[in-house]
Coordinates of C-alpha atoms in Angstrom, one line a residue:
Chain A
X1 CA -6.2 36.7 6.6
X2 CA -5.0 34.6 3.8
X3 CA -4.3 31.9 6.3
X4 CA -8.0 31.2 6.8
X5 CA -7.5 29.1 3.6
X6 CA -5.5 26.8 5.8
X7 CA -8.1 26.3 8.6
X8 CA -8.5 22.6 7.8
X9 CA -4.7 22.2 7.7
X10 CA -1.8 23.0 5.5
X11 CA 0.0 20.8 3.1
X12 CA 3.2 20.8 1.1
X13 CA 2.9 19.0 -2.2
X14 CA 5.1 19.1 -5.3
X15 CA 7.0 22.1 -3.9
X16 CA 4.1 24.3 -3.0
X17 CA 2.1 25.0 0.2
X18 CA -1.6 24.4 -0.3
X19 CA -4.8 24.0 1.7
X20 CA -5.7 20.4 2.5
X21 CA -8.5 20.4 0.0
X22 CA -5.9 21.0 -2.8
X23 CA -3.4 18.4 -1.5
X24 CA -3.6 15.5 -4.0
X25 CA -1.4 13.0 -5.8
X26 CA -1.9 11.6 -9.3
X27 CA -3.7 8.3 -9.4
X28 CA -0.7 6.8 -11.3
X29 CA 1.9 7.7 -8.6
X30 CA 3.7 4.6 -7.5
X31 CA 3.3 5.9 -3.9
X32 CA -0.3 4.8 -4.5
X33 CA -0.2 2.1 -7.2
X34 CA 2.6 0.1 -5.5
X35 CA 2.3 1.6 -2.0
X36 CA 5.9 2.6 -2.6
X37 CA 6.2 5.2 0.1
X38 CA 7.7 5.8 3.5
X39 CA 6.2 8.1 6.1
X40 CA 6.4 9.4 9.6
X41 CA 4.1 11.3 11.9
X42 CA 5.2 13.8 14.6
X43 CA 2.9 15.7 16.9
X44 CA 2.6 19.3 18.0
X45 CA 1.3 20.1 21.5
X46 CA 0.8 23.7 22.6
X47 CA 2.9 25.1 19.8
X48 CA 5.8 22.6 20.3
X49 CA 6.9 19.6 18.3
X50 CA 7.6 16.5 20.4
X51 CA 10.9 14.6 19.6
X52 CA 11.0 16.2 16.1
X53 CA 14.7 15.2 15.6
X54 CA 13.9 11.6 16.5
X55 CA 11.1 11.5 13.9
X56 CA 13.3 13.2 11.2
X57 CA 16.1 10.7 11.9
X58 CA 13.8 7.7 11.6
X59 CA 12.3 9.1 8.4
X60 CA 15.7 9.7 6.9
X61 CA 16.7 6.1 7.6
X62 CA 13.4 4.8 6.1
X63 CA 14.0 6.8 2.9
X64 CA 17.5 5.6 2.6
X65 CA 16.5 1.9 3.1
X66 CA 13.9 2.2 0.4
X67 CA 16.2 4.2 -1.8
X68 CA 13.8 7.2 -1.9
X69 CA 15.5 10.5 -2.5
X70 CA 13.4 13.6 -2.8
X71 CA 14.7 17.0 -4.0
X72 CA 14.4 18.5 -0.5
X73 CA 17.2 18.2 2.0
X74 CA 16.5 17.1 5.6
X75 CA 16.9 20.7 6.7
X76 CA 14.4 21.8 4.2
X77 CA 12.0 19.0 5.3
X78 CA 12.3 20.3 8.8
X79 CA 11.5 23.9 7.7
X80 CA 8.5 22.6 5.7
X81 CA 7.1 20.9 8.7
X82 CA 7.4 24.1 10.7
X83 CA 5.8 26.1 8.0
X84 CA 2.9 23.6 7.6
X85 CA 2.1 24.0 11.3
X86 CA 2.6 27.7 11.2
X87 CA 0.3 28.2 8.2
X88 CA -2.4 26.0 9.7
X89 CA -2.5 28.1 12.9
X90 CA -2.9 24.9 14.9
X91 CA -1.6 24.8 18.5
X92 CA -2.0 21.1 18.6
X93 CA -1.4 19.2 15.4
X94 CA -0.9 15.8 13.7
X95 CA 2.0 16.4 11.3
X96 CA 2.7 13.9 8.5
X97 CA 5.7 13.6 6.2
X98 CA 6.1 11.1 3.4
X99 CA 8.3 10.4 0.4
X100 CA 6.7 8.7 -2.6
X101 CA 8.4 6.8 -5.4
X102 CA 6.5 9.1 -7.9
X103 CA 6.2 8.3 -11.6
X104 CA 8.7 7.1 -14.1
X105 CA 10.4 9.8 -16.2
X106 CA 10.1 7.5 -19.2
X107 CA 6.5 6.5 -19.9
X108 CA 5.9 2.8 -19.3
X109 CA 9.1 2.1 -17.4
X110 CA 8.7 -0.4 -14.6
X111 CA 12.0 0.5 -12.9
X112 CA 11.9 2.2 -9.5
X113 CA 15.2 4.0 -10.4
X114 CA 13.5 5.8 -13.3
X115 CA 11.0 7.5 -11.0
X116 CA 11.0 11.0 -9.8
X117 CA 10.7 10.7 -6.0
X118 CA 8.8 13.5 -4.2
X119 CA 8.3 14.7 -0.6
X120 CA 4.9 15.7 0.9
X121 CA 3.9 16.9 4.3
X122 CA 0.8 18.2 6.1
X123 CA -0.4 19.5 9.4
X124 CA -4.0 18.8 10.4
X125 CA -6.0 19.0 13.7
X126 CA -4.9 16.5 16.3
X127 CA -6.2 12.9 16.0
X128 CA -6.1 10.4 18.8
X129 CA -5.9 6.8 17.4
X130 CA -8.3 5.8 20.2
X131 CA -11.1 8.2 21.0
X132 CA -10.8 10.0 24.3
X133 CA -13.9 8.5 25.9
X134 CA -12.7 5.0 25.0
X135 CA -9.3 5.8 26.5
X136 CA -11.1 6.8 29.8
X137 CA -12.7 3.3 30.2
X138 CA -9.8 1.6 28.7
X139 CA -9.8 0.3 25.1
X140 CA -11.1 -3.2 24.2
X141 CA -8.4 -4.9 22.2
X142 CA -9.1 -7.8 19.9
X143 CA -6.3 -10.3 19.1
X144 CA -6.7 -10.8 15.3
X145 CA -6.8 -14.1 13.5
X146 CA -4.9 -12.6 10.6
X147 CA -1.1 -13.1 11.1
X148 CA 1.1 -10.0 10.9
X149 CA 3.2 -9.8 7.7
X150 CA 6.6 -11.2 8.6
X151 CA 9.5 -8.8 9.1
X152 CA 11.5 -10.6 6.4
X153 CA 8.9 -9.8 3.7
X154 CA 8.1 -6.2 4.8
X155 CA 10.4 -4.5 7.3
X156 CA 8.0 -3.1 10.0
X157 CA 10.7 -0.7 11.2
X158 CA 10.3 1.2 8.0
X159 CA 7.1 3.1 8.6
X160 CA 4.8 2.1 5.7
X161 CA 1.2 2.3 4.5
X162 CA 0.8 -1.4 3.8
X163 CA -1.9 -1.9 6.3
X164 CA -3.9 -4.8 4.7
X165 CA -3.2 -7.3 7.5
X166 CA -3.9 -4.6 10.2
X167 CA -7.1 -3.6 8.4
X168 CA -8.2 -7.2 8.3
X169 CA -7.7 -7.3 12.1
X170 CA -9.5 -4.1 12.6
X171 CA -12.5 -5.3 10.6
X172 CA -12.6 -8.5 12.7
X173 CA -12.3 -6.4 16.0
X174 CA -15.2 -4.2 15.0
X175 CA -17.3 -7.3 14.0
X176 CA -16.7 -8.5 17.6
X177 CA -17.6 -5.3 19.2
X178 CA -14.0 -4.4 20.1
X179 CA -12.4 -1.0 19.7
X180 CA -9.2 -2.0 18.0
X181 CA -6.8 -4.9 17.3
X182 CA -3.4 -6.3 17.9
X183 CA -1.8 -8.9 15.5
X184 CA 0.3 -11.9 16.4
X185 CA 2.8 -13.3 13.9
X186 CA 2.5 -16.8 12.3
X187 CA 4.3 -18.3 15.3
X188 CA 1.9 -16.8 17.8
X189 CA 4.0 -14.0 19.1
X190 CA 2.5 -10.6 19.8
X191 CA 3.4 -7.8 17.3
X192 CA 1.6 -4.4 17.0
X193 CA -1.8 -2.9 16.2
X194 CA -2.9 -0.5 13.4
X195 CA -0.7 2.5 14.1
X196 CA 0.5 1.7 17.6
X197 CA 2.9 -0.4 19.7
X198 CA 1.5 -2.6 22.5
X199 CA 2.8 -3.1 26.0
X200 CA 2.0 -5.5 28.8
X201 CA 2.6 -5.2 32.5
X202 CA 3.3 -8.3 34.6
X203 CA 4.4 -8.4 38.2
X204 CA 5.3 -4.7 38.0
X205 CA 7.5 -5.1 34.9
X206 CA 6.7 -3.6 31.4
X207 CA 7.2 -5.6 28.2
X208 CA 6.8 -4.6 24.5
X209 CA 7.2 -6.9 21.5
X210 CA 10.6 -7.5 19.8
X211 CA 9.1 -8.3 16.4
X212 CA 6.6 -7.3 13.8
X213 CA 6.6 -3.8 15.1
X214 CA 7.7 -0.3 14.4
X215 CA 10.4 1.0 16.7
X216 CA 8.0 3.6 17.9
X217 CA 9.2 7.0 19.1
X218 CA 6.4 6.9 21.7
X219 CA 7.6 3.4 22.6
X220 CA 11.0 4.9 23.2
X221 CA 9.4 7.6 25.4
X222 CA 7.6 4.9 27.4
X223 CA 10.8 3.0 28.0
X224 CA 12.6 6.2 29.1
X225 CA 9.7 7.1 31.4
X226 CA 9.8 3.6 33.0
X227 CA 13.5 4.1 33.7
X228 CA 12.6 7.5 35.3
X229 CA 10.1 5.8 37.5
X230 CA 12.4 2.9 38.4
X231 CA 10.1 0.5 36.6
X232 CA 11.9 -2.4 34.8
X233 CA 11.0 -2.4 31.1
X234 CA 12.2 -4.6 28.3
X235 CA 11.7 -5.3 24.6
X236 CA 10.9 -9.0 24.6
X237 CA 9.4 -12.0 22.9
X238 CA 5.7 -12.0 24.0
X239 CA 3.6 -15.1 23.6
X240 CA -0.1 -14.6 23.0
X241 CA -1.0 -16.6 26.2
X242 CA 1.3 -14.4 28.3
X243 CA -0.3 -11.3 26.8
X244 CA -3.8 -12.5 27.6
X245 CA -2.5 -13.2 31.2
X246 CA -1.1 -9.7 31.7
X247 CA -1.9 -7.6 34.7
X248 CA -2.3 -4.5 32.5
X249 CA -2.1 -3.7 28.8
X250 CA -1.7 -0.3 27.1
X251 CA -0.8 0.9 23.7
X252 CA 1.4 3.8 22.6
X253 CA 1.7 6.0 19.6
X254 CA 2.4 9.6 18.5
X255 CA -1.3 10.1 17.8
X256 CA -2.6 9.8 21.4
X257 CA 0.4 9.0 23.5
X258 CA -0.1 6.3 26.2
X259 CA -3.6 4.7 26.0
X260 CA -4.7 2.1 28.5
X261 CA -6.5 -1.1 27.6
X262 CA -9.1 -2.7 29.8
X263 CA -10.0 -5.9 27.9
X264 CA -8.0 -8.2 25.7
X265 CA -10.4 -10.5 23.8
X266 CA -12.6 -12.0 26.5
X267 CA -10.1 -11.3 29.3
X268 CA -10.9 -8.5 31.6
X269 CA -7.9 -6.7 33.0
X270 CA -7.4 -4.7 36.1
X271 CA -11.0 -4.7 37.2
X272 CA -12.2 -3.6 33.7
X273 CA -10.5 -0.3 34.1
X274 CA -7.2 1.3 33.0
X275 CA -4.4 -0.2 35.2
X276 CA -2.5 1.9 37.7
X277 CA 0.9 1.7 36.0
X278 CA -0.7 2.5 32.6
X279 CA -2.3 5.6 34.2
X280 CA 0.9 6.7 35.9
X281 CA 2.8 6.4 32.6
X282 CA 0.1 8.3 30.8
X283 CA 0.2 11.1 33.4
X284 CA 3.9 11.3 33.4
X285 CA 4.1 11.4 29.6
X286 CA 1.8 14.5 29.4
X287 CA 3.5 16.1 32.5
X288 CA 6.9 15.8 30.6
X289 CA 5.3 17.5 27.6
X290 CA 4.3 20.5 29.9
X291 CA 7.9 20.6 31.2
X292 CA 9.3 20.9 27.7
X293 CA 10.8 17.5 27.4
X294 CA 12.1 16.9 23.8
X295 CA 10.3 20.1 22.8
X296 CA 11.0 22.2 19.7
X297 CA 9.1 25.4 19.5
X298 CA 7.1 25.8 16.2
X299 CA 8.6 28.7 14.2
X300 CA 5.4 30.5 13.7
X301 CA 7.1 33.4 11.8
X302 CA 7.2 31.0 8.8
X303 CA 3.5 31.6 8.3
X304 CA 4.4 35.0 7.0
X305 CA 6.2 33.8 3.9
X306 CA 4.2 34.3 0.7
X307 CA 1.9 31.3 0.7
X308 CA 2.1 29.1 -2.4
X309 CA 5.8 29.9 -2.7
X310 CA 8.3 27.1 -2.8
X311 CA 10.3 26.5 0.4
Chain B
X1 CA -12.3 18.2 -30.8
X2 CA -12.8 18.3 -27.2
X3 CA -11.5 14.8 -26.9
X4 CA -8.0 16.1 -27.6
X5 CA -8.0 16.8 -23.9
X6 CA -7.9 13.1 -23.4
X7 CA -4.9 12.4 -25.6
X8 CA -2.9 11.1 -22.6
X9 CA -5.8 9.0 -21.5
X10 CA -9.1 9.5 -19.8
X11 CA -10.0 8.9 -16.2
X12 CA -13.1 8.7 -14.0
X13 CA -12.7 10.0 -10.5
X14 CA -15.3 11.1 -8.0
X15 CA -18.1 10.7 -10.5
X16 CA -16.6 12.8 -13.3
X17 CA -14.6 12.1 -16.5
X18 CA -11.3 14.0 -16.6
X19 CA -8.0 14.0 -18.5
X20 CA -5.3 12.0 -16.8
X21 CA -3.5 15.2 -15.7
X22 CA -6.5 16.1 -13.5
X23 CA -7.0 12.6 -12.1
X24 CA -5.9 12.7 -8.5
X25 CA -6.8 11.5 -5.0
X26 CA -6.5 13.4 -1.7
X27 CA -3.3 12.6 0.2
X28 CA -5.4 11.5 3.2
X29 CA -7.5 8.9 1.3
X30 CA -7.1 5.6 3.0
X31 CA -6.6 4.0 -0.4
X32 CA -3.2 5.7 -0.1
X33 CA -2.5 6.0 3.6
X34 CA -3.5 2.4 4.4
X35 CA -3.2 1.0 0.9
X36 CA -6.8 0.1 1.5
X37 CA -7.8 -0.5 -2.1
X38 CA -8.5 -3.2 -4.6
X39 CA -7.9 -3.0 -8.3
X40 CA -8.0 -4.8 -11.6
X41 CA -6.6 -4.1 -15.1
X42 CA -8.1 -5.2 -18.4
X43 CA -6.6 -4.5 -21.8
X44 CA -8.0 -3.3 -25.1
X45 CA -6.5 -4.4 -28.4
X46 CA -7.7 -3.1 -31.7
X47 CA -10.9 -1.5 -30.2
X48 CA -11.8 -4.6 -28.2
X49 CA -11.7 -5.5 -24.5
X50 CA -10.2 -8.9 -23.7
X51 CA -12.1 -11.0 -21.2
X52 CA -13.8 -7.9 -19.8
X53 CA -16.5 -10.0 -17.9
X54 CA -13.8 -12.1 -16.2
X55 CA -12.0 -9.0 -15.0
X56 CA -15.2 -7.4 -13.8
X57 CA -16.1 -10.6 -11.9
X58 CA -12.7 -10.8 -10.2
X59 CA -12.9 -7.2 -9.3
X60 CA -16.4 -7.6 -7.8
X61 CA -15.2 -10.5 -5.7
X62 CA -12.2 -8.5 -4.5
X63 CA -14.4 -5.5 -3.5
X64 CA -16.8 -7.8 -1.6
X65 CA -13.9 -9.6 0.2
X66 CA -12.5 -6.3 1.4
X67 CA -15.9 -4.9 2.1
X68 CA -15.5 -2.0 -0.4
X69 CA -18.8 -0.7 -1.8
X70 CA -18.7 2.2 -4.2
X71 CA -21.8 4.2 -5.3
X72 CA -21.5 2.7 -8.8
X73 CA -23.2 -0.6 -9.8
X74 CA -21.2 -3.2 -11.7
X75 CA -23.2 -2.3 -14.8
X76 CA -22.2 1.4 -14.3
X77 CA -18.6 0.4 -13.8
X78 CA -18.6 -1.5 -17.1
X79 CA -20.1 1.6 -18.9
X80 CA -17.4 3.8 -17.3
X81 CA -14.6 1.6 -18.6
X82 CA -16.1 1.7 -22.1
X83 CA -16.4 5.5 -21.8
X84 CA -12.8 6.0 -20.6
X85 CA -11.5 4.1 -23.6
X86 CA -13.9 5.9 -26.0
X87 CA -12.9 9.3 -24.7
X88 CA -9.2 8.5 -24.9
X89 CA -9.6 7.5 -28.6
X90 CA -7.0 4.7 -28.0
X91 CA -7.3 1.6 -30.1
X92 CA -5.0 -0.3 -27.7
X93 CA -5.2 0.6 -24.1
X94 CA -4.3 -0.4 -20.5
X95 CA -7.5 0.1 -18.5
X96 CA -7.4 0.2 -14.7
X97 CA -10.3 0.1 -12.3
X98 CA -10.0 0.5 -8.5
X99 CA -12.1 1.0 -5.4
X100 CA -10.6 2.9 -2.5
X101 CA -11.7 3.0 1.1
X102 CA -11.8 6.8 0.9
X103 CA -12.0 9.0 3.9
X104 CA -14.1 8.8 7.1
X105 CA -17.3 10.8 7.1
X106 CA -16.5 11.7 10.7
X107 CA -13.2 13.5 11.1
X108 CA -10.7 11.5 13.1
X109 CA -12.5 8.2 12.9
X110 CA -10.3 5.1 12.5
X111 CA -13.1 2.8 11.5
X112 CA -13.1 1.4 7.9
X113 CA -17.0 1.3 8.1
X114 CA -17.1 5.1 8.5
X115 CA -15.4 5.7 5.2
X116 CA -17.0 6.7 1.9
X117 CA -15.7 4.2 -0.6
X118 CA -15.2 5.4 -4.1
X119 CA -14.5 3.9 -7.5
X120 CA -12.0 5.2 -10.1
X121 CA -11.0 4.1 -13.5
X122 CA -8.7 5.2 -16.4
X123 CA -7.6 4.2 -19.9
X124 CA -4.0 5.0 -20.9
X125 CA -1.8 3.9 -23.7
X126 CA -0.8 0.3 -23.7
X127 CA 2.1 -0.7 -21.4
X128 CA 4.0 -4.0 -21.6
X129 CA 5.3 -5.1 -18.2
X130 CA 8.5 -6.2 -20.0
X131 CA 9.7 -4.0 -22.9
X132 CA 9.3 -5.5 -26.4
X133 CA 13.0 -5.7 -27.1
X134 CA 13.6 -7.6 -23.8
X135 CA 10.7 -10.0 -24.7
X136 CA 12.4 -10.7 -28.0
X137 CA 15.6 -12.0 -26.4
X138 CA 13.8 -13.4 -23.4
X139 CA 13.6 -11.7 -20.0
X140 CA 16.3 -12.3 -17.4
X141 CA 14.5 -13.2 -14.3
X142 CA 16.0 -12.9 -10.8
X143 CA 14.9 -15.0 -7.9
X144 CA 14.6 -12.5 -5.1
X145 CA 16.0 -13.1 -1.6
X146 CA 12.9 -11.3 -0.1
X147 CA 10.2 -13.8 0.7
X148 CA 6.7 -13.2 -0.6
X149 CA 4.2 -12.0 1.9
X150 CA 2.3 -15.1 3.1
X151 CA -1.2 -15.7 1.7
X152 CA -2.6 -15.8 5.3
X153 CA -1.4 -12.3 5.9
X154 CA -2.4 -10.7 2.6
X155 CA -4.6 -12.7 0.2
X156 CA -2.8 -12.5 -3.1
X157 CA -6.0 -13.4 -5.0
X158 CA -7.4 -10.0 -4.1
X159 CA -5.5 -7.8 -6.5
X160 CA -3.8 -5.1 -4.3
X161 CA -1.2 -2.4 -4.4
X162 CA 0.9 -3.7 -1.5
X163 CA 4.0 -4.3 -3.6
X164 CA 6.7 -3.7 -1.0
X165 CA 8.1 -7.3 -1.1
X166 CA 7.9 -7.3 -4.9
X167 CA 9.6 -3.9 -5.1
X168 CA 12.4 -5.2 -2.9
X169 CA 12.9 -8.1 -5.3
X170 CA 12.8 -5.7 -8.3
X171 CA 15.5 -3.5 -6.8
X172 CA 17.7 -6.6 -6.1
X173 CA 17.1 -7.8 -9.7
X174 CA 18.2 -4.5 -11.2
X175 CA 21.2 -4.4 -8.9
X176 CA 22.2 -7.7 -10.4
X177 CA 21.6 -6.6 -14.0
X178 CA 18.4 -8.6 -14.4
X179 CA 15.2 -7.4 -16.0
X180 CA 12.7 -8.4 -13.4
X181 CA 12.1 -10.7 -10.5
X182 CA 10.1 -13.6 -9.1
X183 CA 9.6 -14.2 -5.4
X184 CA 9.6 -17.5 -3.4
X185 CA 7.7 -17.8 -0.2
X186 CA 9.4 -18.5 3.2
X187 CA 9.3 -22.2 2.5
X188 CA 11.2 -21.8 -0.8
X189 CA 8.2 -22.3 -3.1
X190 CA 7.9 -20.2 -6.2
X191 CA 5.1 -17.5 -6.2
X192 CA 4.8 -14.6 -8.6
X193 CA 6.6 -11.5 -9.9
X194 CA 5.7 -7.8 -9.8
X195 CA 2.5 -7.8 -11.8
X196 CA 2.7 -11.2 -13.4
X197 CA 2.3 -14.9 -13.0
X198 CA 5.2 -17.2 -13.8
X199 CA 5.2 -20.6 -15.6
X200 CA 7.7 -23.3 -16.2
X201 CA 7.9 -26.0 -18.8
X202 CA 9.4 -29.4 -18.0
X203 CA 9.3 -32.4 -20.3
X204 CA 6.6 -30.8 -22.4
X205 CA 4.3 -30.0 -19.5
X206 CA 3.4 -26.6 -18.2
X207 CA 3.3 -25.7 -14.5
X208 CA 2.3 -22.5 -12.6
X209 CA 2.5 -21.9 -8.8
X210 CA -0.4 -22.8 -6.6
X211 CA 0.4 -20.1 -3.9
X212 CA 1.5 -16.6 -3.3
X213 CA -0.1 -15.6 -6.6
X214 CA -3.0 -13.8 -8.2
X215 CA -5.4 -16.0 -10.0
X216 CA -4.4 -14.2 -13.2
X217 CA -6.9 -13.9 -16.1
X218 CA -3.9 -14.3 -18.5
X219 CA -2.9 -17.3 -16.5
X220 CA -6.4 -18.7 -17.1
X221 CA -6.0 -17.9 -20.8
X222 CA -2.6 -19.8 -20.9
X223 CA -4.2 -22.8 -19.2
X224 CA -7.0 -22.8 -21.8
X225 CA -4.6 -22.4 -24.7
X226 CA -2.5 -25.3 -23.4
X227 CA -5.7 -27.5 -23.4
X228 CA -6.3 -26.3 -27.0
X229 CA -2.8 -27.3 -28.0
X230 CA -3.0 -30.7 -26.3
X231 CA -0.3 -29.6 -23.8
X232 CA -0.7 -30.8 -20.2
X233 CA -0.8 -27.9 -17.8
X234 CA -1.3 -27.7 -14.0
X235 CA -1.4 -25.3 -11.1
X236 CA 1.2 -26.9 -8.8
X237 CA 3.6 -26.6 -5.9
X238 CA 6.9 -25.5 -7.5
X239 CA 10.2 -25.7 -5.6
X240 CA 12.8 -23.2 -6.4
X241 CA 15.3 -25.9 -7.5
X242 CA 12.7 -27.3 -10.0
X243 CA 12.1 -23.9 -11.4
X244 CA 15.8 -23.3 -11.9
X245 CA 15.9 -26.7 -13.6
X246 CA 13.1 -25.9 -16.0
X247 CA 13.3 -26.4 -19.8
X248 CA 11.6 -23.1 -20.4
X249 CA 10.1 -20.3 -18.3
X250 CA 7.7 -17.6 -19.3
X251 CA 5.6 -15.0 -17.5
X252 CA 2.0 -13.9 -18.2
X253 CA 0.0 -10.8 -17.4
X254 CA -2.7 -8.6 -18.9
X255 CA -0.1 -6.0 -19.7
X256 CA 1.9 -7.9 -22.2
X257 CA 0.4 -11.3 -22.5
X258 CA 2.8 -14.3 -22.7
X259 CA 6.4 -13.1 -22.3
X260 CA 9.3 -15.6 -22.6
X261 CA 12.2 -15.8 -20.2
X262 CA 15.7 -16.8 -21.3
X263 CA 17.6 -16.7 -17.9
X264 CA 16.7 -17.5 -14.3
X265 CA 19.4 -16.2 -12.1
X266 CA 22.6 -17.7 -13.5
X267 CA 20.8 -20.5 -15.3
X268 CA 20.6 -20.1 -19.0
X269 CA 17.4 -21.7 -20.5
X270 CA 16.7 -23.0 -24.0
X271 CA 20.0 -21.8 -25.5
X272 CA 19.5 -18.3 -24.0
X273 CA 16.5 -17.7 -26.2
X274 CA 12.7 -17.8 -25.7
X275 CA 11.7 -21.5 -25.6
X276 CA 9.6 -23.1 -28.4
X277 CA 6.5 -23.8 -26.3
X278 CA 6.6 -20.3 -24.8
X279 CA 6.8 -18.8 -28.3
X280 CA 4.0 -21.1 -29.5
X281 CA 1.7 -20.0 -26.6
X282 CA 2.6 -16.4 -27.2
X283 CA 1.7 -16.7 -30.9
X284 CA -1.5 -18.5 -30.2
X285 CA -2.5 -16.0 -27.5
X286 CA -2.3 -13.1 -30.0
X287 CA -3.9 -15.1 -32.9
X288 CA -6.9 -15.8 -30.7
X289 CA -7.2 -12.0 -30.1
X290 CA -7.4 -11.5 -33.8
X291 CA -10.0 -14.2 -34.0
X292 CA -12.2 -12.3 -31.5
X293 CA -11.7 -14.7 -28.6
X294 CA -13.3 -13.3 -25.4
X295 CA -13.7 -9.9 -27.2
X296 CA -16.0 -7.1 -26.3
X297 CA -16.2 -4.3 -28.8
X298 CA -15.5 -0.9 -27.2
X299 CA -18.7 1.2 -27.3
X300 CA -17.1 4.2 -29.0
X301 CA -20.4 6.1 -29.2
X302 CA -20.0 6.8 -25.5
X303 CA -17.3 9.4 -26.3
X304 CA -20.1 11.6 -27.5
X305 CA -21.7 12.1 -24.1
X306 CA -21.0 15.5 -22.6
X307 CA -17.6 15.2 -21.1
X308 CA -17.3 16.0 -17.5
X309 CA -20.8 14.7 -16.9
X310 CA -21.5 12.0 -14.4
X311 CA -22.1 8.6 -15.8

């Protein structure tokens, strides 16, 4: 009964499990005021996490690289994710984890090392990055005029919330009547979009950018599925002109999986519909889910712990 | 009596005035999860705001450029800032204002235009970016190896919380036993530090970088004070080598004013002490405050409104 409180999702903040409406951070947390935070997102389909260990591993590396160390161990973090999903009662969920710099223990300090880092997580109803109806016709992807922040300035393999360049591209895409955007770097090489990796198909081969991009877990799945299918796939340098000249384009992310694109700027791909290889990869991606590939069953019994208690 | 609740500062969040401890944002606000937020900071000294209209003007431009539109008018925002200070009872204060993208009105939307933007503000006890004792001996400034994010990717004149590159530099500075950092861009030109503009003095002339930097209000004050003193000053392209070869270096920001530097990496400036022109500018900056330059008296009577009420 009590779990009705968690109908909109369940969060873990400052050592306690709370409904989403109560999940907040102070307005002076450096996770906000300096965007000094790393995060990761894993999904749950039909009561099973997908590639949970891969997400936890990437998250741990990100924390270490940014010198963020919460009180919780990685094992406790895993338990917390299970419990958020269990409390929410969701069969399909979008599950976020983040570690924030926090606030200095000494008032007025400007030293990151003085801050009390803290871990947060939440499970909320599934969100596709691109709406289902748009996925059906194929997304219209706008190549932004804003260049992607260079890897040397902000490491894109450390999943972060600094989306200013991506948001600029998204605004421009919407202004032009497009669904979403992809950014090129200052040298004109293709990078990524707001929350997803991009792929192009040319002459039966699959390519995804080697720069300016997260090393996506779904990207990894796509590369593995290509190998399964006997399709050649590579992480490569992709020029804008080659991307616009692709036979097919699709995007991939945890929040939606493999999502076909039917237009890139004014270029109409594959007869203005999702391409055949994109559709085959999408189908295989979800078939593998049903087969239990990389699946970790959600430990639903964790919902029965006293809610509000620390982990 | 009631205002004892505001002893740690007073905030305005979601249309209500609350003590700092109650000032929070949802963990799913795009102001946090996309760092989709603009902000500004103004200071209060001895019951007077300094250059309040200049800060409000810059803040309004930033909001417009990022297409952020809160419910409050600029006049209301000004009233809110007065009231935060009045409620806090602080004679000297650090006053922050920010507008966040907020959350989509439609669950799952990824469109910025679907979000409900909101304005927040708070007044807290004064913070110097560089501690007073460090200012006395002159700050030790580390030139970071991380390049500043290019202006084309993230406009530095729109005050933002995307501090990842600056934080990387700060961590490196602290590792090397330095107080704070300044970043160069990928071409080796000097930009800014975490929360401040930098200046160099060479042959009696003052220079401040023309790129990768906020158009600081304190920077503007410094340029005006130079004119008052008959000192030549310019916004210019500054190469790293020239910066290291300066006669003096100082930094400037709302949170601390003019703050001298005595070392830049391994280079010891001005006999390892604050330089004479830096000290003269610092003294004049505070003298002008006492004289009421650009001063707006805090409207303390606003503390008497029913607390918790909307503006």
